[in-house]
Amino acid sequence: TQLLEQSPQFLSIQEGENLTVYCNSSSVFSSLQWYRQEPGEGPVLLVTVVTGGEVKKLKRLTFQFGDARKDSSLHITAAQPGDTGLYLCAGAVNNNDMRFGAGTRLTVKP
Amino acid sequence: DSGVTQTPKHLITATGQRVTLRCSPRSGDLSVYWYQQSLDQGLQFLIQYYNGEERAKGNILERFSAQQFPDLHSELNLSSLELGDSALYFCASSVAPLAGYNEQFFGPGTRLTVL
């Protein structure tokens, strides 16, 4: 059982659609990060959120950290084929022990 | 290119063998992390070093060990290999040791296949 549950596991949408992916846990995290991983490469950090209720925007991506710091969501507006990839959330159990979710595999079709 | 290098890119070996994976962090980064990524387990944190000292331990098996050298490169040693050890092994580095607050830069990974 993963400490962080991500949903959906797979998501296939058309270019221009909006989507939200979720990262849930019963544990409280001191911080939470979102990464994107493309095939054959390592994950790349998108954002770090540390305060409960925090919302961060990165162009078409909006990240939210739950008030209780147990969950997070990533919303993408007007998805593009370049957004295709594996989206991973990772929570810091303590300052150094990062636990990753299994990821949401997103495919954006042109 | 993240600036983190890992060698080799691919490694094929047999059960019971021992292998060493190597990682060079980004210039200036003092902290190195090792992760294992498999299809059924996802990305699992193994161990972290900071400036040559072990800083944190995750789900690392006793058959696995790591170290960070004075020049800050790191090696992950995997011994008595089993079929289930087949996975992608990533190294990441960061400037400071707090993984939850500092950006980790991941290398391209080493794909280990145990036959």
XYZ file of N, CA, C and O in Angstrom, chain B residues 3-102:
400
model
N 22.432 17.936 -14.987
C 23.766 18.114 -14.425
C 24.203 16.948 -13.562
O 25.360 16.898 -13.136
N 23.300 16.015 -13.295
C 23.625 14.810 -12.530
C 23.939 13.693 -13.531
O 23.158 13.459 -14.451
N 25.063 13.041 -13.345
C 25.423 11.957 -14.255
C 25.406 10.621 -13.532
O 25.746 10.539 -12.335
N 24.968 9.610 -14.245
C 24.919 8.257 -13.682
C 25.516 7.284 -14.688
O 25.279 7.394 -15.884
N 26.303 6.369 -14.168
C 26.852 5.307 -15.013
C 26.747 3.971 -14.300
O 26.795 3.916 -13.056
N 26.580 2.868 -15.011
C 26.283 2.845 -16.441
C 24.818 3.167 -16.714
O 24.025 3.256 -15.781
N 24.452 3.315 -17.945
C 23.059 3.576 -18.305
C 22.225 2.296 -18.235
O 21.071 2.309 -17.824
N 22.843 1.219 -18.656
C 22.182 -0.087 -18.617
C 23.148 -1.101 -18.007
O 24.359 -1.007 -18.221
N 22.573 -2.058 -17.279
C 23.381 -3.100 -16.656
C 22.570 -4.388 -16.646
O 21.435 -4.402 -16.158
N 23.136 -5.425 -17.225
C 22.481 -6.731 -17.230
C 23.400 -7.703 -16.504
O 24.576 -7.806 -16.833
N 22.841 -8.395 -15.522
C 23.654 -9.310 -14.747
C 22.809 -10.506 -14.308
O 21.622 -10.590 -14.633
N 23.409 -11.416 -13.595
C 22.719 -12.642 -13.188
C 22.416 -12.606 -11.699
O 23.033 -11.858 -10.928
N 21.467 -13.440 -11.295
C 21.141 -13.550 -9.874
C 22.373 -13.959 -9.079
O 23.235 -14.693 -9.577
N 22.477 -13.427 -7.888
C 23.597 -13.731 -7.009
C 24.806 -12.832 -7.205
O 25.705 -12.833 -6.362
N 24.825 -12.064 -8.254
C 25.970 -11.200 -8.540
C 25.899 -9.901 -7.746
O 24.907 -9.597 -7.067
N 26.992 -9.117 -7.861
C 27.102 -7.824 -7.194
C 27.423 -6.774 -8.253
O 28.234 -7.031 -9.145
N 26.792 -5.604 -8.128
C 27.051 -4.515 -9.070
C 27.233 -3.215 -8.307
O 26.790 -3.076 -7.162
N 27.877 -2.258 -8.966
C 28.065 -0.929 -8.390
C 27.553 0.109 -9.375
O 27.947 0.105 -10.544
N 26.687 0.967 -8.896
C 26.162 2.065 -9.695
C 26.817 3.344 -9.217
O 26.992 3.547 -8.010
N 27.135 4.223 -10.163
C 27.874 5.427 -9.817
C 27.078 6.677 -10.152
O 26.357 6.702 -11.146
N 27.250 7.694 -9.319
C 26.532 8.955 -9.505
C 27.458 10.124 -9.224
O 28.155 10.137 -8.202
N 27.444 11.105 -10.119
C 28.144 12.369 -9.863
C 27.108 13.464 -9.740
O 26.330 13.684 -10.679
N 27.042 14.153 -8.609
C 26.018 15.182 -8.427
C 26.341 16.434 -9.238
O 27.429 16.566 -9.805
N 25.373 17.340 -9.277
C 25.590 18.636 -9.902
C 26.712 19.353 -9.169
O 26.867 19.191 -7.954
N 27.429 20.172 -9.911
C 28.497 20.937 -9.301
C 27.924 21.812 -8.181
O 26.952 22.538 -8.394
N 28.509 21.708 -6.996
C 28.062 22.520 -5.877
C 27.047 21.852 -4.973
O 26.797 22.325 -3.862
N 26.441 20.760 -5.435
C 25.461 20.052 -4.594
C 26.188 19.137 -3.618
O 27.066 18.370 -4.017
N 25.788 19.195 -2.366
C 26.434 18.391 -1.329
C 25.637 17.141 -0.969
O 26.159 16.234 -0.344
N 24.383 17.135 -1.335
C 23.505 16.039 -0.925
C 23.191 15.135 -2.108
O 22.900 15.614 -3.203
N 23.251 13.838 -1.869
C 22.945 12.839 -2.898
C 21.893 11.879 -2.364
O 21.950 11.466 -1.200
N 20.940 11.550 -3.201
C 19.857 10.631 -2.844
C 19.844 9.489 -3.855
O 20.102 9.700 -5.034
N 19.475 8.317 -3.388
C 19.294 7.173 -4.280
C 17.843 6.698 -4.196
O 17.262 6.617 -3.110
N 17.272 6.398 -5.376
C 15.903 5.916 -5.482
C 15.872 4.681 -6.374
O 16.664 4.537 -7.288
N 14.881 3.840 -6.110
C 14.613 2.683 -6.961
C 13.217 2.859 -7.547
O 12.276 3.187 -6.816
N 13.099 2.671 -8.852
C 11.778 2.778 -9.496
C 11.466 1.493 -10.229
O 12.164 1.106 -11.164
N 10.414 0.837 -9.783
C 9.956 -0.371 -10.474
C 8.484 -0.198 -10.808
O 7.810 0.669 -10.259
N 8.002 -1.048 -11.706
C 6.627 -0.904 -12.183
C 5.621 -1.117 -11.060
O 4.617 -0.428 -10.983
N 5.911 -2.073 -10.168
C 4.913 -2.380 -9.147
C 5.072 -1.555 -7.875
O 4.119 -1.401 -7.119
N 6.246 -0.985 -7.645
C 6.480 -0.251 -6.400
C 6.596 1.254 -6.593
O 6.660 2.002 -5.628
N 6.681 1.717 -7.818
C 6.857 3.147 -8.015
C 8.247 3.587 -7.592
O 9.183 2.791 -7.515
N 8.391 4.870 -7.279
C 9.684 5.439 -6.918
C 9.870 5.331 -5.404
O 9.095 5.898 -4.639
N 10.895 4.594 -4.998
C 11.138 4.361 -3.578
C 12.459 5.000 -3.161
O 13.490 4.749 -3.780
N 12.404 5.788 -2.094
C 13.606 6.400 -1.550
C 14.447 5.332 -0.858
O 13.941 4.559 -0.049
N 15.732 5.291 -1.178
C 16.622 4.301 -0.574
C 17.479 4.913 0.517
O 17.458 4.470 1.670
N 18.260 5.930 0.168
C 19.218 6.471 1.136
C 19.696 7.844 0.683
O 19.638 8.157 -0.501
N 20.126 8.646 1.658
C 20.626 9.986 1.366
C 21.965 10.209 2.057
O 22.153 9.785 3.200
N 22.859 10.876 1.379
C 24.127 11.312 1.949
C 24.246 12.819 1.838
O 23.725 13.429 0.890
N 24.894 13.393 2.819
C 25.154 14.826 2.797
C 26.598 15.052 3.191
O 26.991 14.699 4.302
N 27.361 15.595 2.265
C 28.762 15.924 2.495
C 29.543 14.736 3.072
O 30.336 14.898 3.997
N 29.281 13.560 2.533
C 30.023 12.366 2.911
C 29.418 11.538 4.029
O 29.861 10.422 4.270
N 28.397 12.075 4.692
C 27.804 11.364 5.819
C 26.393 10.883 5.468
O 25.638 11.593 4.813
N 26.038 9.702 5.946
C 24.674 9.218 5.752
C 23.710 10.118 6.509
O 23.905 10.390 7.706
N 22.645 10.554 5.812
C 21.731 11.530 6.412
C 20.372 10.918 6.719
O 19.739 11.251 7.703
N 19.890 10.081 5.823
C 18.570 9.471 6.011
C 18.530 8.143 5.286
O 19.216 7.948 4.289
N 17.735 7.235 5.842
C 17.594 5.910 5.241
C 16.131 5.651 4.974
O 15.280 5.917 5.829
N 15.843 5.111 3.800
C 14.472 4.747 3.468
C 14.354 3.244 3.390
O 14.826 2.525 4.250
N 13.734 2.751 2.334
C 13.490 1.317 2.187
C 14.666 0.596 1.553
O 14.512 -0.108 0.574
N 15.823 0.735 2.138
C 17.000 0.106 1.553
C 17.240 -1.255 2.180
O 17.212 -1.404 3.397
N 17.419 -2.263 1.332
C 17.648 -3.617 1.804
C 19.046 -3.742 2.398
O 19.951 -2.998 2.043
N 19.223 -4.727 3.255
C 20.541 -4.948 3.857
C 21.567 -5.376 2.817
O 22.764 -5.171 3.008
N 21.107 -5.958 1.717
C 22.010 -6.367 0.624
C 22.545 -5.168 -0.154
O 23.450 -5.302 -0.971
N 21.953 -4.008 0.074
C 22.356 -2.796 -0.629
C 23.149 -1.902 0.321
O 22.835 -1.807 1.517
N 24.130 -1.215 -0.214
C 24.870 -0.250 0.582
C 25.293 0.898 -0.322
O 25.308 0.765 -1.546
N 25.620 2.004 0.284
C 26.023 3.165 -0.507
C 27.086 3.932 0.253
O 27.283 3.727 1.454
N 27.766 4.796 -0.448
C 28.682 5.720 0.202
C 28.858 6.951 -0.664
O 28.590 6.915 -1.879
N 29.291 8.028 -0.018
C 29.609 9.249 -0.734
C 31.068 9.577 -0.446
O 31.481 9.603 0.713
N 31.810 9.820 -1.481
C 33.251 10.016 -1.390
C 33.607 11.489 -1.180
O 32.756 12.365 -1.368
N 34.858 11.760 -0.803
C 35.253 13.163 -0.577
C 35.018 14.077 -1.768
O 34.768 15.280 -1.578
N 35.067 13.553 -2.994
C 34.787 14.414 -4.149
C 33.284 14.522 -4.408
O 32.870 15.097 -5.406
N 32.489 13.979 -3.513
C 31.019 14.038 -3.475
C 30.320 13.072 -4.426
O 29.082 12.993 -4.379
N 31.064 12.343 -5.239
C 30.350 11.355 -6.035
C 29.899 10.228 -5.106
O 30.426 10.060 -3.997
N 28.934 9.468 -5.561
C 28.367 8.421 -4.708
C 28.286 7.116 -5.482
O 28.197 7.107 -6.712
N 28.334 6.038 -4.753
C 28.177 4.717 -5.340
C 27.129 3.931 -4.563
O 27.074 4.021 -3.326
N 26.318 3.194 -5.300
C 25.314 2.310 -4.700
C 25.720 0.884 -5.042
O 25.857 0.546 -6.223
N 25.967 0.091 -4.028
C 26.381 -1.299 -4.218
C 25.200 -2.224 -3.952
O 24.563 -2.143 -2.893
N 24.935 -3.088 -4.905
C 23.838 -4.045 -4.782
C 24.442 -5.444 -4.846
O 25.126 -5.775 -5.822
N 24.198 -6.251 -3.834
C 24.818 -7.573 -3.813
C 23.759 -8.663 -3.699
O 22.580 -8.383 -3.428
N 24.202 -9.901 -3.931
C 23.308 -11.075 -3.904
C 22.028 -10.770 -4.662
O 20.915 -10.944 -4.146
N 22.197 -10.306 -5.880
C 21.066 -9.789 -6.651
C 19.994 -10.844 -6.886
O 20.279 -12.033 -7.119
N 18.756 -10.371 -6.834
C 17.584 -11.216 -7.080
C 16.821 -10.648 -8.275
O 17.001 -9.480 -8.639
N 15.965 -11.488 -8.829
C 15.184 -11.054 -9.984
C 14.397 -9.776 -9.660
O 14.271 -8.880 -10.495
N 13.895 -9.694 -8.452
C 13.085 -8.546 -8.043
C 13.857 -7.259 -7.900
O 13.253 -6.200 -7.699
N 15.172 -7.316 -7.997
C 15.975 -6.095 -7.928
C 16.035 -5.377 -9.270
O 16.542 -4.260 -9.357
N 15.517 -6.023 -10.299
C 15.474 -5.379 -11.609
C 14.615 -4.130 -11.518
O 13.446 -4.194 -11.098
N 15.189 -3.000 -11.900
C 14.486 -1.721 -11.748
C 15.346 -0.622 -12.352
O 16.487 -0.848 -12.768
N 14.777 0.579 -12.343
C 15.539 1.786 -12.659
C 16.056 2.359 -11.339
O 15.279 2.509 -10.390
N 17.317 2.678 -11.290
C 17.897 3.282 -10.093
C 18.297 4.713 -10.428
O 19.087 4.954 -11.332
N 17.706 5.644 -9.675
C 17.981 7.058 -9.897
C 18.815 7.619 -8.763
O 18.633 7.275 -7.594
N 19.683 8.505 -9.139
C 20.407 9.320 -8.195
C 19.892 10.749 -8.363
O 19.542 11.171 -9.471
N 19.792 11.465 -7.271
C 19.404 12.872 -7.314
C 20.343 13.649 -6.412
O 20.945 13.085 -5.489
N 20.471 14.938 -6.681
C 21.314 15.758 -5.809
C 20.615 17.072 -5.503
O 19.722 17.511 -6.238
N 20.989 17.658 -4.390
C 20.484 18.981 -4.024
C 21.572 19.721 -3.268
O 22.494 19.119 -2.735
N 21.403 21.033 -3.212
C 22.411 21.863 -2.549
C 22.435 21.569 -1.062
O 23.473 21.359 -0.458
N 21.234 21.568 -0.479
C 21.116 21.429 0.968
C 20.418 20.107 1.278
O 19.811 19.495 0.403
N 20.473 19.659 2.529
C 20.011 18.311 2.834
C 18.512 18.132 3.013
O 18.042 17.001 3.076
N 17.733 19.179 3.070
C 16.314 19.003 3.358
C 15.562 18.708 2.065
O 15.157 19.603 1.341
N 15.317 17.417 1.800
C 14.736 16.989 0.530
C 13.362 17.578 0.312
O 12.963 17.866 -0.802
N 12.616 17.772 1.390
C 11.255 18.246 1.233
C 11.161 19.710 0.858
O 10.101 20.178 0.436
N 12.219 20.452 1.005
C 12.174 21.887 0.756
C 13.121 22.334 -0.341
O 13.042 23.457 -0.814
N 14.044 21.460 -0.690
C 15.014 21.826 -1.717
C 14.782 21.032 -2.980
O 14.390 19.875 -2.938
